Coordinates of C-alpha atoms and ligand atoms in Angstrom, one line a residue:
X1 CA 37.6 130.2 60.8
X2 CA 39.3 133.7 62.1
X3 CA 37.9 132.0 65.5
X4 CA 39.9 128.9 65.4
X5 CA 43.4 130.7 64.1
X6 CA 42.7 132.8 67.3
X7 CA 42.3 130.0 69.3
X8 CA 45.5 128.4 67.5
X9 CA 47.6 131.2 68.3
X10 CA 46.5 131.8 71.7
X11 CA 47.5 127.9 72.2
X12 CA 50.5 128.3 70.7
X13 CA 51.8 131.4 72.3
X14 CA 51.0 129.9 75.9
X15 CA 52.5 126.7 75.8
X16 CA 56.2 128.9 74.5
X17 CA 55.3 131.1 77.2
X18 CA 55.3 127.8 79.3
X19 CA 58.5 125.9 77.9
X20 CA 60.3 128.8 78.6
X21 CA 59.1 129.1 82.3
X22 CA 60.0 125.1 82.8
X23 CA 62.9 125.8 81.6
X24 CA 63.8 129.1 83.1
X25 CA 62.8 127.0 86.1
X26 CA 64.5 123.6 85.5
X27 CA 66.1 122.7 88.1
X28 CA 70.2 122.6 88.3
X29 CA 71.8 119.1 87.5
X30 CA 73.0 117.6 91.2
X31 CA 76.2 116.2 91.0
X32 CA 77.4 114.8 95.0
X33 CA 80.6 113.8 95.3
X34 CA 81.5 110.9 97.3
X35 CA 84.8 109.9 98.9
X36 CA 86.2 108.5 102.0
X37 CA 89.4 110.8 101.9
X38 CA 89.5 113.7 105.0
X39 CA 89.2 117.5 103.2
X40 CA 93.0 118.6 103.9
X41 CA 94.8 115.9 101.6
X42 CA 94.9 116.2 97.3
X43 CA 92.0 114.1 96.8
X44 CA 89.7 116.4 99.3
X45 CA 91.0 120.0 98.3
X46 CA 90.4 118.3 94.8
X47 CA 87.1 118.0 95.3
X48 CA 86.6 121.3 96.5
X49 CA 88.4 122.9 94.4
X50 CA 86.0 121.1 91.7
X51 CA 82.7 122.1 93.7
X52 CA 84.4 125.8 93.9
X53 CA 85.5 126.3 90.1
X54 CA 81.9 125.0 89.6
X55 CA 79.9 127.0 91.7
X56 CA 81.3 130.0 90.0
X57 CA 80.7 129.2 86.4
X58 CA 77.9 127.3 86.2
X59 CA 75.5 128.6 88.9
X60 CA 72.2 127.5 88.5
X61 CA 73.2 125.4 85.6
X62 CA 75.0 122.5 87.9
X63 CA 75.3 122.7 91.5
X64 CA 78.2 120.2 93.6
X65 CA 77.9 118.8 97.2
X66 CA 80.8 117.3 98.3
X67 CA 80.7 114.4 100.9
X68 CA 84.5 113.5 102.3
X69 CA 85.5 111.4 104.6
X70 CA 83.0 108.3 103.8
X71 CA 79.9 111.1 105.6
X72 CA 77.6 109.7 102.6
X73 CA 79.2 106.1 101.4
X74 CA 82.1 104.8 101.9
X75 CA 84.6 102.2 100.5
X76 CA 82.3 99.4 101.0
X77 CA 79.2 100.7 98.9
X78 CA 80.3 104.2 96.7
X79 CA 80.4 101.9 93.6
X80 CA 77.5 100.4 94.1
X81 CA 75.4 103.7 95.0
X82 CA 77.3 105.1 91.6
X83 CA 75.4 102.7 89.5
X84 CA 72.2 103.1 90.9
X85 CA 72.7 107.0 90.3
X86 CA 72.8 107.5 94.6
X87 CA 75.4 109.6 94.0
X88 CA 78.0 111.3 90.7
X89 CA 81.1 111.8 90.9
X90 CA 83.5 108.7 93.5
X91 CA 87.6 108.9 93.2
X92 CA 88.1 105.5 94.3
X93 CA 91.8 104.8 94.8
X94 CA 92.9 102.8 91.4
X95 CA 93.5 100.2 93.9
X96 CA 89.7 99.3 94.6
X97 CA 88.1 98.6 90.8
X98 CA 89.6 94.6 90.8
X99 CA 86.0 94.1 90.7
X100 CA 85.1 96.0 87.4
X101 CA 88.8 95.3 85.4
X102 CA 91.9 93.6 86.5
X103 CA 93.7 96.4 84.3
X104 CA 93.6 98.4 87.1
X105 CA 96.0 95.9 88.9
X106 CA 98.9 97.5 87.4
X107 CA 98.8 100.5 89.4
X108 CA 99.0 98.1 93.3
X109 CA 102.2 95.9 91.7
X110 CA 105.3 96.6 94.2
X111 CA 108.0 98.6 93.1
X112 CA 106.5 98.8 89.2
X113 CA 106.5 103.0 89.5
X114 CA 109.8 104.5 91.1
X115 CA 108.3 107.6 91.5
X116 CA 105.6 109.6 91.4
X117 CA 106.4 111.8 88.1
X118 CA 107.1 108.1 86.3
X119 CA 103.2 107.2 87.1
X120 CA 102.0 111.2 85.8
X121 CA 103.9 109.9 82.3
X122 CA 102.5 106.1 82.2
X123 CA 98.8 107.8 83.1
X124 CA 99.8 110.0 80.4
X125 CA 100.5 107.7 77.7
X126 CA 98.2 106.1 75.7
X127 CA 97.6 102.7 77.5
X128 CA 97.2 105.0 80.6
X129 CA 94.5 107.0 78.8
X130 CA 93.6 103.7 77.2
X131 CA 92.9 102.5 81.0
X132 CA 90.3 105.1 81.8
X133 CA 87.8 103.7 79.6
X134 CA 88.6 100.0 81.0
X135 CA 85.5 99.9 82.6
X136 CA 82.7 101.2 80.4
X137 CA 81.1 97.4 80.5
X138 CA 80.1 98.0 84.1
X139 CA 78.9 102.0 83.2
X140 CA 81.5 103.5 85.2
X141 CA 83.8 105.9 82.8
X142 CA 87.0 107.2 84.4
X143 CA 87.0 110.9 83.8
X144 CA 91.4 111.9 85.2
X145 CA 93.8 110.7 87.0
X146 CA 94.3 112.1 90.4
X147 CA 97.6 111.9 92.0
X148 CA 98.6 111.1 96.1
X149 CA 101.3 110.2 96.5
X150 CA 103.9 106.8 96.8
X151 CA 102.7 104.5 99.8
X152 CA 104.7 103.9 102.5
X153 CA 105.1 101.0 105.8
X154 CA 103.9 101.7 109.1
X155 CA 104.0 100.0 111.9
X156 CA 104.5 99.1 115.5
X157 CA 108.3 97.2 115.2
X158 CA 111.3 99.3 112.9
X159 CA 110.4 97.4 109.1
X160 CA 113.9 97.3 108.1
X161 CA 114.2 94.4 105.8
X162 CA 111.7 92.1 104.9
X163 CA 111.5 89.7 107.4
X164 CA 110.7 91.9 109.7
X165 CA 107.3 91.7 108.5
X166 CA 106.8 88.4 108.9
X167 CA 103.9 87.4 111.0
X168 CA 102.1 90.4 111.6
X169 CA 99.0 91.8 110.2
X170 CA 99.0 94.5 107.0
X171 CA 95.9 97.1 106.8
X172 CA 95.4 96.2 103.2
X173 CA 92.9 97.9 100.8
X174 CA 90.7 95.2 98.2
X175 CA 93.4 94.3 95.7
X176 CA 94.5 90.7 95.2
X177 CA 97.5 92.6 94.3
X178 CA 98.5 94.3 97.7
X179 CA 97.5 90.0 99.2
X180 CA 99.7 89.0 97.7
X181 CA 102.7 91.6 98.2
X182 CA 101.8 91.5 102.2
X183 CA 102.3 87.6 101.7
X184 CA 105.8 87.3 99.4
X185 CA 107.3 88.8 102.8
X186 CA 105.5 86.3 104.8
X187 CA 102.6 89.1 106.6
X188 CA 99.1 88.0 107.0
X189 CA 96.5 91.5 104.7
X190 CA 93.8 91.8 106.0
X191 CA 91.3 94.1 103.8
X192 CA 89.0 96.3 104.9
X193 CA 87.2 100.0 103.8
X194 CA 90.2 103.0 105.0
X195 CA 87.1 104.8 107.4
X196 CA 88.1 101.6 109.4
X197 CA 91.7 101.4 109.3
X198 CA 92.5 103.7 112.1
X199 CA 90.7 101.5 114.5
X200 CA 91.9 98.2 113.3
X201 CA 95.7 100.2 114.6
X202 CA 94.8 100.8 118.0
X203 CA 92.9 98.3 118.9
X204 CA 95.5 95.7 117.6
X205 CA 93.7 94.0 114.9
X206 CA 96.2 94.7 112.8
X207 CA 99.3 95.5 113.5
X208 CA 100.3 97.6 109.8
X209 CA 99.6 99.1 106.4
X210 CA 100.7 100.7 103.4
X211 CA 100.1 104.8 103.1
X212 CA 100.6 107.6 101.0
X213 CA 101.7 110.4 104.5
X214 CA 98.8 112.7 103.7
X215 CA 96.6 109.8 104.5
X216 CA 99.4 108.7 107.8
X217 CA 98.5 112.4 108.9
X218 CA 95.3 113.3 108.0
X219 CA 93.8 110.3 109.8
X220 CA 96.6 110.4 112.2
X221 CA 97.7 107.2 112.0
X222 CA 101.3 107.7 113.7
X223 CA 99.7 108.2 116.5
X224 CA 99.3 104.2 116.7
X225 CA 102.0 103.5 114.5
X226 CA 105.4 103.9 116.1
X227 CA 107.6 103.2 112.9
X228 CA 107.5 104.9 109.4
X229 CA 109.2 103.4 107.4
X230 CA 110.1 105.0 103.9
X231 CA 109.8 102.1 101.4
X232 CA 107.8 104.2 98.4
X233 CA 107.2 100.7 97.6
X234 CA 104.2 101.8 95.3
X235 CA 101.7 104.4 95.2
X236 CA 97.8 104.8 96.4
X237 CA 96.7 107.4 93.0
X238 CA 93.4 108.0 92.0
X239 CA 90.6 107.8 89.5
X240 CA 87.9 110.4 89.1
X241 CA 84.4 108.5 88.2
X242 CA 81.0 109.0 86.7
X243 CA 78.4 106.6 86.2
X244 CA 78.3 106.3 82.1
X245 CA 75.0 106.7 81.5
X246 CA 74.1 110.1 83.7
X247 CA 77.9 111.8 82.8
X248 CA 76.4 111.4 78.6
X249 CA 73.2 112.6 79.6
X250 CA 74.6 116.0 81.0
X251 CA 73.9 119.1 77.8
X252 CA 76.7 118.6 76.0
X253 CA 77.9 122.3 76.4
X254 CA 77.6 122.0 80.2
X255 CA 79.9 118.6 79.9
X256 CA 82.4 120.4 78.1
X257 CA 82.4 123.1 80.6
X258 CA 83.3 120.6 83.3
X259 CA 85.7 118.8 82.1
X260 CA 87.5 121.7 81.2
X261 CA 87.1 122.2 85.0
X262 CA 88.1 118.4 85.9
X263 CA 90.6 119.4 83.4
X264 CA 92.2 122.2 85.6
X265 CA 91.6 120.5 88.7
X266 CA 93.3 117.7 87.3
X267 CA 96.1 119.8 87.3
X268 CA 96.0 121.4 90.1
X269 CA 96.3 118.2 92.5
X270 CA 98.3 116.3 90.4
X271 CA 101.2 119.5 90.6
X272 CA 100.1 120.1 94.3
X273 CA 100.3 116.8 95.7
X274 CA 103.5 116.3 96.0
X275 CA 104.3 119.2 97.8
X276 CA 101.0 118.2 100.5
X277 CA 102.7 115.2 100.7
X278 CA 106.3 116.2 101.8
X279 CA 103.9 118.8 104.1
X280 CA 102.9 115.9 105.9
X281 CA 105.7 113.7 106.4
X282 CA 107.3 116.9 108.2
X283 CA 104.2 117.3 110.1
X284 CA 105.1 113.8 111.0
X285 CA 108.3 114.1 111.7
X286 CA 107.7 117.2 114.1
X287 CA 105.0 115.4 116.1
X288 CA 107.5 112.4 117.6
X289 CA 105.2 110.5 117.7
X290 CA 106.2 107.6 115.4
X291 CA 110.0 107.5 113.6
X292 CA 111.0 107.2 110.5
X293 CA 113.2 105.1 109.1
X294 CA 114.7 105.3 106.1
X295 CA 116.1 102.2 104.2
X296 CA 120.0 101.8 102.4
X297 CA 120.2 100.9 98.8
X298 CA 120.6 97.2 100.3
X299 CA 117.6 96.9 102.4
X300 CA 115.0 98.8 99.6
X301 CA 116.5 95.8 96.9
X302 CA 115.6 93.2 99.7
X303 CA 111.9 94.7 99.8
X304 CA 111.7 95.3 95.8
X305 CA 113.0 91.0 95.2
X306 CA 111.0 89.9 98.3
X307 CA 108.0 91.4 96.3
X308 CA 108.1 92.0 92.7
X309 CA 107.7 88.1 92.0
X310 CA 103.8 89.4 92.8
X311 CA 104.3 90.9 89.2
X312 CA 104.4 87.8 87.4
X313 CA 101.7 86.3 89.8
X314 CA 99.4 89.1 87.9
X315 CA 100.5 89.4 84.5
X316 CA 98.4 87.8 83.0
X317 CA 95.1 89.6 84.9
X318 CA 96.8 92.5 84.1
X319 CA 97.8 92.5 80.6
X320 CA 101.8 91.8 79.4
X321 CA 101.6 94.2 77.4
X322 CA 100.7 97.0 80.3
X323 CA 102.9 95.8 82.9
X324 CA 105.5 96.4 79.9
X325 CA 104.1 100.2 78.9
X326 CA 104.7 100.7 82.4
X327 CA 108.1 99.3 82.9
X328 CA 108.9 101.5 80.3
X329 CA 108.6 105.3 82.2
X330 CA 110.5 104.4 84.9
X331 CA 113.9 106.7 84.0
X332 CA 116.7 104.6 85.4
X333 CA 115.7 101.6 82.9
X334 CA 115.7 97.7 84.7
X335 CA 114.5 94.6 84.2
Ligands
SIN401 C1 91.7 107.5 100.1 O1 92.5 107.9 100.1 O2 91.1 107.0 99.1 C2 91.7 105.9 100.9 C3 92.8 105.2 100.5 C4 92.4 103.2 101.0 O3 91.8 103.1 101.6 O4 94.1 103.3 102.1

């Protein structure tokens, strides 16, 4: 009797010690963060800051590896890699989620948001928050919005009025709205991954593109685009996303800490993005490689009138209520 009690006691002790060892030796949770932008862009800096804060606050519990500039996965396979749990964090531009939800196409509608502050207001309001959850059926959870900036049109010729774009080919992200936007001005849109944009512009496969200043500068697009028209016609922002099953498999206390870090990083990215884009605009201007064209109010109104029919074309897909909610965020109310 005493012998068997002793055996049980020793066994329990051994089991406890073994559990302790396993807990102590447990590998940290690995988060691979892959993205397609340069490290010096708002997204690139955000990814690095996320890693830095996780290293400081969750050392031994979570390990982050950042893969910028399509070095692990690119536009054409990163969302599949997320689904397959080969990568755990991505920040694709909002134009790249069309396969999973049509609702996010609201961000691609040309001339919908007057500026980045308006985009910010929309993202913070109920509708914007709700859109973070719009891909749950595809096991994608939206964790935050990150700004890049407003897009500018660049080309091999000066674009002052919409008819100047007619007959040119423009590289676009894979978005039906962006496709329709270029058809509206008589141009031909060509969808391709971001990593291919520079070569396509350099070789003449396409003659134009639309990008925020940070991407124009960091990808050296200005060296192969002699004219950049400051249209601010649309926004290029990101959604920080994870695989929902993976995200909720993280123990609650660690996940809460990660979500706090994401809030902090998002605040920083969004606070600095406009300034970063302005600094890159200055760098492009100082390079003398590309002429920056400013539009008069009339010229901008002409671009707006040419592209705006796209809203109606996509309103049913996106949801009239979402388009309407976005329209209310501009300071100057019109339409
Ligand atoms: C990015 O900034 O992530 C790339 C956007 C693009 O494909 O134009």
